Amino acid sequence: MSESVMLNKEKDTRESVMATDKEKDASESARCGRKLPLWLGLLLLLVAAGLLAPLIYFAVRANSEACLDGLRVQTECQGLNQHLQRQLHQAQEVLHEKEAEAATCEQTVVTLRDSLKKEQARVEELQGELATLNQQLQDAWERLRRQSETSRNNASSCSGFLFVVIAVLVLNALLT
């Protein structure tokens, strides 16, 4: 029995040493596990502080009066620019309309000039015909005068000639 007691004691001692070794390993693991997050936490804290300081600086600068005035002026300039662009667009549309009207007017002027030239040619032609008719009238008048001097008693030839003169005068009036 003593052997069995010894074996049990040895076994208990081994188990106790193993338990102590396990506890040491667990506590070392715990400490190593805590050291890494603590170190990492400090690093993250430094990085956050390093980023937070410029962020605060830029936030303060962005909300400064000068920056806000600049933004306000920029917004006003954009609004004014849009307004001017709308006015420019409207002016361009009016310009295109006026250019189209001018082209129409120019075409009308060309058409009217052509018509005027044709009418002037027609007037010249009619004036030529009128001059011819006037010459014929004067010739007929001259013949009538001679005829009346030679034969005052011949009334029938006079009335025929008078009919021709009236016809020429009516034709002259119609042409003008």
PDB file of C-alpha atoms in Angstrom:
ATOM      1  CA  MET A   1       0.000   0.000   0.000  1.00  0.00           C
ATOM      2  CA  SER A   2       2.694   2.222   0.565  1.00  0.00           C
ATOM      3  CA  GLU A   3       3.576   1.969  -2.982  1.00  0.00           C
ATOM      4  CA  SER A   4       0.132   2.826  -3.986  1.00  0.00           C
ATOM      5  CA  VAL A   5       0.123   5.743  -1.577  1.00  0.00           C
ATOM      6  CA  MET A   6       3.383   6.874  -3.036  1.00  0.00           C
ATOM      7  CA  LEU A   7       2.091   6.515  -6.489  1.00  0.00           C
ATOM      8  CA  ASN A   8      -0.957   8.516  -5.568  1.00  0.00           C
ATOM      9  CA  LYS A   9       1.201  11.174  -3.963  1.00  0.00           C
ATOM     10  CA  GLU A  10       3.405  11.313  -6.989  1.00  0.00           C
ATOM     11  CA  LYS A  11       0.407  11.500  -9.162  1.00  0.00           C
ATOM     12  CA  ASP A  12      -1.044  14.274  -7.038  1.00  0.00           C
ATOM     13  CA  THR A  13       2.228  16.143  -7.158  1.00  0.00           C
ATOM     14  CA  ARG A  14       2.420  15.793 -10.901  1.00  0.00           C
ATOM     15  CA  GLU A  15      -1.134  16.963 -11.245  1.00  0.00           C
ATOM     16  CA  SER A  16      -0.446  19.840  -8.943  1.00  0.00           C
ATOM     17  CA  VAL A  17       2.680  20.799 -10.909  1.00  0.00           C
ATOM     18  CA  MET A  18       0.754  20.481 -14.121  1.00  0.00           C
ATOM     19  CA  ALA A  19      -2.012  22.617 -12.724  1.00  0.00           C
ATOM     20  CA  THR A  20       0.527  25.176 -11.589  1.00  0.00           C
ATOM     21  CA  ASP A  21       2.163  25.092 -15.032  1.00  0.00           C
ATOM     22  CA  LYS A  22      -1.221  25.513 -16.655  1.00  0.00           C
ATOM     23  CA  GLU A  23      -2.001  28.462 -14.383  1.00  0.00           C
ATOM     24  CA  LYS A  24       1.346  30.038 -15.221  1.00  0.00           C
ATOM     25  CA  ASP A  25       0.734  29.537 -18.893  1.00  0.00           C
ATOM     26  CA  ALA A  26      -2.768  30.965 -18.564  1.00  0.00           C
ATOM     27  CA  SER A  27      -1.573  33.961 -16.565  1.00  0.00           C
ATOM     28  CA  GLU A  28       1.288  34.564 -19.020  1.00  0.00           C
ATOM     29  CA  SER A  29      -1.137  34.299 -21.889  1.00  0.00           C
ATOM     30  CA  ALA A  30      -3.461  36.683 -20.172  1.00  0.00           C
ATOM     31  CA  ARG A  31      -0.674  39.131 -19.538  1.00  0.00           C
ATOM     32  CA  CYS A  32       0.624  38.881 -23.094  1.00  0.00           C
ATOM     33  CA  GLY A  33      -2.903  39.233 -24.381  1.00  0.00           C
ATOM     34  CA  ARG A  34      -3.408  42.329 -22.210  1.00  0.00           C
ATOM     35  CA  LYS A  35      -0.064  43.834 -23.165  1.00  0.00           C
ATOM     36  CA  LEU A  36      -0.769  43.660 -26.874  1.00  0.00           C
ATOM     37  CA  PRO A  37      -4.177  45.367 -26.669  1.00  0.00           C
ATOM     38  CA  LEU A  38      -2.792  47.900 -24.193  1.00  0.00           C
ATOM     39  CA  TRP A  39       0.079  48.694 -26.525  1.00  0.00           C
ATOM     40  CA  LEU A  40      -2.242  48.704 -29.479  1.00  0.00           C
ATOM     41  CA  GLY A  41      -4.732  50.837 -27.544  1.00  0.00           C
ATOM     42  CA  LEU A  42      -2.042  53.391 -26.744  1.00  0.00           C
ATOM     43  CA  LEU A  43      -0.971  53.448 -30.383  1.00  0.00           C
ATOM     44  CA  LEU A  44      -4.548  53.894 -31.511  1.00  0.00           C
ATOM     45  CA  LEU A  45      -5.020  56.624 -28.924  1.00  0.00           C
ATOM     46  CA  LEU A  46      -1.939  58.453 -30.258  1.00  0.00           C
ATOM     47  CA  VAL A  47      -3.089  58.065 -33.834  1.00  0.00           C
ATOM     48  CA  ALA A  48      -6.588  59.274 -32.920  1.00  0.00           C
ATOM     49  CA  ALA A  49      -5.136  62.250 -31.069  1.00  0.00           C
ATOM     50  CA  GLY A  50      -2.832  62.915 -34.027  1.00  0.00           C
ATOM     51  CA  LEU A  51      -5.805  62.902 -36.394  1.00  0.00           C
ATOM     52  CA  LEU A  52      -8.197  64.639 -34.041  1.00  0.00           C
ATOM     53  CA  ALA A  53      -5.967  67.683 -33.572  1.00  0.00           C
ATOM     54  CA  PRO A  54      -5.784  68.577 -37.318  1.00  0.00           C
ATOM     55  CA  LEU A  55      -9.492  67.734 -37.641  1.00  0.00           C
ATOM     56  CA  ILE A  56     -10.352  70.210 -34.905  1.00  0.00           C
ATOM     57  CA  TYR A  57      -7.986  72.759 -36.447  1.00  0.00           C
ATOM     58  CA  PHE A  58      -9.570  72.453 -39.884  1.00  0.00           C
ATOM     59  CA  ALA A  59     -13.101  72.427 -38.418  1.00  0.00           C
ATOM     60  CA  VAL A  60     -12.351  75.675 -36.593  1.00  0.00           C
ATOM     61  CA  ARG A  61     -10.847  77.175 -39.759  1.00  0.00           C
ATOM     62  CA  ALA A  62     -13.755  75.969 -41.898  1.00  0.00           C
ATOM     63  CA  ASN A  63     -16.241  77.588 -39.544  1.00  0.00           C
ATOM     64  CA  SER A  64     -14.255  80.799 -39.228  1.00  0.00           C
ATOM     65  CA  GLU A  65     -15.909  84.052 -40.253  1.00  0.00           C
ATOM     66  CA  ALA A  66     -13.575  84.553 -43.220  1.00  0.00           C
ATOM     67  CA  CYS A  67     -14.265  81.062 -44.533  1.00  0.00           C
ATOM     68  CA  LEU A  68     -18.022  81.465 -44.097  1.00  0.00           C
ATOM     69  CA  ASP A  69     -17.833  84.852 -45.843  1.00  0.00           C
ATOM     70  CA  GLY A  70     -15.915  83.203 -48.669  1.00  0.00           C
ATOM     71  CA  LEU A  71     -18.557  80.505 -48.989  1.00  0.00           C
ATOM     72  CA  ARG A  72     -21.299  83.125 -48.956  1.00  0.00           C
ATOM     73  CA  VAL A  73     -19.522  85.130 -51.672  1.00  0.00           C
ATOM     74  CA  GLN A  74     -18.935  81.968 -53.702  1.00  0.00           C
ATOM     75  CA  THR A  75     -22.644  81.095 -53.461  1.00  0.00           C
ATOM     76  CA  GLU A  76     -23.598  84.623 -54.531  1.00  0.00           C
ATOM     77  CA  CYS A  77     -21.153  84.448 -57.441  1.00  0.00           C
ATOM     78  CA  GLN A  78     -22.592  81.110 -58.556  1.00  0.00           C
ATOM     79  CA  GLY A  79     -26.113  82.554 -58.394  1.00  0.00           C
ATOM     80  CA  LEU A  80     -25.047  85.643 -60.324  1.00  0.00           C
ATOM     81  CA  ASN A  81     -23.203  83.475 -62.843  1.00  0.00           C
ATOM     82  CA  GLN A  82     -26.321  81.351 -63.410  1.00  0.00           C
ATOM     83  CA  HIS A  83     -28.421  84.497 -63.796  1.00  0.00           C
ATOM     84  CA  LEU A  84     -25.969  85.919 -66.327  1.00  0.00           C
ATOM     85  CA  GLN A  85     -25.902  82.619 -68.209  1.00  0.00           C
ATOM     86  CA  ARG A  86     -29.706  82.670 -68.442  1.00  0.00           C
ATOM     87  CA  GLN A  87     -29.604  86.261 -69.713  1.00  0.00           C
ATOM     88  CA  LEU A  88     -26.895  85.341 -72.236  1.00  0.00           C
ATOM     89  CA  HIS A  89     -28.969  82.402 -73.442  1.00  0.00           C
ATOM     90  CA  GLN A  90     -32.029  84.634 -73.829  1.00  0.00           C
ATOM     91  CA  ALA A  91     -29.970  87.264 -75.665  1.00  0.00           C
ATOM     92  CA  GLN A  92     -28.611  84.592 -78.005  1.00  0.00           C
ATOM     93  CA  GLU A  93     -32.150  83.369 -78.722  1.00  0.00           C
ATOM     94  CA  VAL A  94     -33.280  86.936 -79.477  1.00  0.00           C
ATOM     95  CA  LEU A  95     -30.208  87.417 -81.671  1.00  0.00           C
ATOM     96  CA  HIS A  96     -31.045  84.274 -83.663  1.00  0.00           C
ATOM     97  CA  GLU A  97     -34.641  85.463 -84.057  1.00  0.00           C
ATOM     98  CA  LYS A  98     -33.482  88.898 -85.236  1.00  0.00           C
ATOM     99  CA  GLU A  99     -30.988  87.310 -87.633  1.00  0.00           C
ATOM    100  CA  ALA A 100     -33.829  85.225 -89.097  1.00  0.00           C
ATOM    101  CA  GLU A 101     -35.983  88.369 -89.390  1.00  0.00           C
ATOM    102  CA  ALA A 102     -33.098  90.227 -91.051  1.00  0.00           C
ATOM    103  CA  ALA A 103     -32.646  87.402 -93.540  1.00  0.00           C
ATOM    104  CA  THR A 104     -36.368  87.545 -94.318  1.00  0.00           C
ATOM    105  CA  CYS A 105     -36.196  91.330 -94.722  1.00  0.00           C
ATOM    106  CA  GLU A 106     -33.174  91.052 -96.997  1.00  0.00           C
ATOM    107  CA  GLN A 107     -35.022  88.523 -99.143  1.00  0.00           C
ATOM    108  CA  THR A 108     -38.039  90.850 -99.256  1.00  0.00           C
ATOM    109  CA  VAL A 109     -35.816  93.773-100.297  1.00  0.00           C
ATOM    110  CA  VAL A 110     -34.303  91.688-103.096  1.00  0.00           C
ATOM    111  CA  THR A 111     -37.782  90.672-104.254  1.00  0.00           C
ATOM    112  CA  LEU A 112     -39.019  94.271-104.107  1.00  0.00           C
ATOM    113  CA  ARG A 113     -35.978  95.498-106.066  1.00  0.00           C
ATOM    114  CA  ASP A 114     -36.644  92.932-108.763  1.00  0.00           C
ATOM    115  CA  SER A 115     -40.296  93.973-108.893  1.00  0.00           C
ATOM    116  CA  LEU A 116     -39.306  97.646-109.011  1.00  0.00           C
ATOM    117  CA  LYS A 117     -36.924  97.008-111.902  1.00  0.00           C
ATOM    118  CA  LYS A 118     -39.685  95.184-113.770  1.00  0.00           C
ATOM    119  CA  GLU A 119     -42.134  98.007-113.077  1.00  0.00           C
ATOM    120  CA  GLN A 120     -39.597 100.623-114.157  1.00  0.00           C
ATOM    121  CA  ALA A 121     -39.045  98.720-117.402  1.00  0.00           C
ATOM    122  CA  ARG A 122     -42.807  98.540-117.899  1.00  0.00           C
ATOM    123  CA  VAL A 123     -43.152 102.300-117.189  1.00  0.00           C
ATOM    124  CA  GLU A 124     -40.407 103.052-119.699  1.00  0.00           C
ATOM    125  CA  GLU A 125     -42.160 100.849-122.236  1.00  0.00           C
ATOM    126  CA  LEU A 126     -45.482 102.605-121.579  1.00  0.00           C
ATOM    127  CA  GLN A 127     -43.796 106.010-121.789  1.00  0.00           C
ATOM    128  CA  GLY A 128     -42.409 104.998-125.169  1.00  0.00           C
ATOM    129  CA  GLU A 129     -45.871 103.937-126.298  1.00  0.00           C
ATOM    130  CA  LEU A 130     -47.311 107.194-124.921  1.00  0.00           C
ATOM    131  CA  ALA A 131     -44.707 109.225-126.823  1.00  0.00           C
ATOM    132  CA  THR A 132     -45.604 107.299-129.977  1.00  0.00           C
ATOM    133  CA  LEU A 133     -49.306 107.902-129.377  1.00  0.00           C
ATOM    134  CA  ASN A 134     -48.688 111.588-128.674  1.00  0.00           C
ATOM    135  CA  GLN A 135     -46.741 111.828-131.916  1.00  0.00           C
ATOM    136  CA  GLN A 136     -49.550 110.070-133.732  1.00  0.00           C
ATOM    137  CA  LEU A 137     -52.042 112.460-132.099  1.00  0.00           C
ATOM    138  CA  GLN A 138     -50.022 115.492-133.154  1.00  0.00           C
ATOM    139  CA  ASP A 139     -49.723 114.105-136.662  1.00  0.00           C
ATOM    140  CA  ALA A 140     -53.453 113.463-136.749  1.00  0.00           C
ATOM    141  CA  TRP A 141     -54.150 116.921-135.379  1.00  0.00           C
ATOM    142  CA  GLU A 142     -51.927 118.457-137.978  1.00  0.00           C
ATOM    143  CA  ARG A 143     -53.675 116.504-140.740  1.00  0.00           C
ATOM    144  CA  LEU A 144     -57.038 117.531-139.332  1.00  0.00           C
ATOM    145  CA  ARG A 145     -56.027 121.166-139.321  1.00  0.00           C
ATOM    146  CA  ARG A 146     -54.853 120.956-142.913  1.00  0.00           C
ATOM    147  CA  GLN A 147     -57.932 119.114-143.910  1.00  0.00           C
ATOM    148  CA  SER A 148     -60.174 121.604-142.192  1.00  0.00           C
ATOM    149  CA  GLU A 149     -58.414 124.403-144.015  1.00  0.00           C
ATOM    150  CA  THR A 150     -58.840 122.700-147.335  1.00  0.00           C
ATOM    151  CA  SER A 151     -62.319 121.541-146.909  1.00  0.00           C
ATOM    152  CA  ARG A 152     -64.339 123.316-144.354  1.00  0.00           C
ATOM    153  CA  ASN A 153     -67.550 121.972-145.718  1.00  0.00           C
ATOM    154  CA  ASN A 154     -66.680 118.332-145.465  1.00  0.00           C
ATOM    155  CA  ALA A 155     -68.138 117.557-142.012  1.00  0.00           C
ATOM    156  CA  SER A 156     -68.235 113.784-142.358  1.00  0.00           C
ATOM    157  CA  SER A 157     -64.435 113.428-142.666  1.00  0.00           C
ATOM    158  CA  CYS A 158     -64.014 115.700-139.662  1.00  0.00           C
ATOM    159  CA  SER A 159     -66.272 113.608-137.499  1.00  0.00           C
ATOM    160  CA  GLY A 160     -64.322 110.443-138.475  1.00  0.00           C
ATOM    161  CA  PHE A 161     -61.061 112.124-137.587  1.00  0.00           C
ATOM    162  CA  LEU A 162     -62.538 113.376-134.323  1.00  0.00           C
ATOM    163  CA  PHE A 163     -63.497 109.800-133.509  1.00  0.00           C
ATOM    164  CA  VAL A 164     -59.875 108.707-134.052  1.00  0.00           C
ATOM    165  CA  VAL A 165     -58.597 111.529-131.798  1.00  0.00           C
ATOM    166  CA  ILE A 166     -61.031 110.592-129.012  1.00  0.00           C
ATOM    167  CA  ALA A 167     -60.039 106.939-129.337  1.00  0.00           C
ATOM    168  CA  VAL A 168     -56.341 107.878-129.022  1.00  0.00           C
ATOM    169  CA  LEU A 169     -57.055 110.056-125.972  1.00  0.00           C
ATOM    170  CA  VAL A 170     -59.054 107.266-124.284  1.00  0.00           C
ATOM    171  CA  LEU A 171     -56.295 104.765-125.034  1.00  0.00           C
ATOM    172  CA  ASN A 172     -53.738 107.213-123.660  1.00  0.00           C
ATOM    173  CA  ALA A 173     -55.746 107.601-120.473  1.00  0.00           C
ATOM    174  CA  LEU A 174     -56.022 103.828-120.080  1.00  0.00           C
ATOM    175  CA  LEU A 175     -52.278 103.322-120.428  1.00  0.00           C
ATOM    176  CA  THR A 176     -51.398 105.869-117.808  1.00  0.00           C
TER     177      THR A 176
END
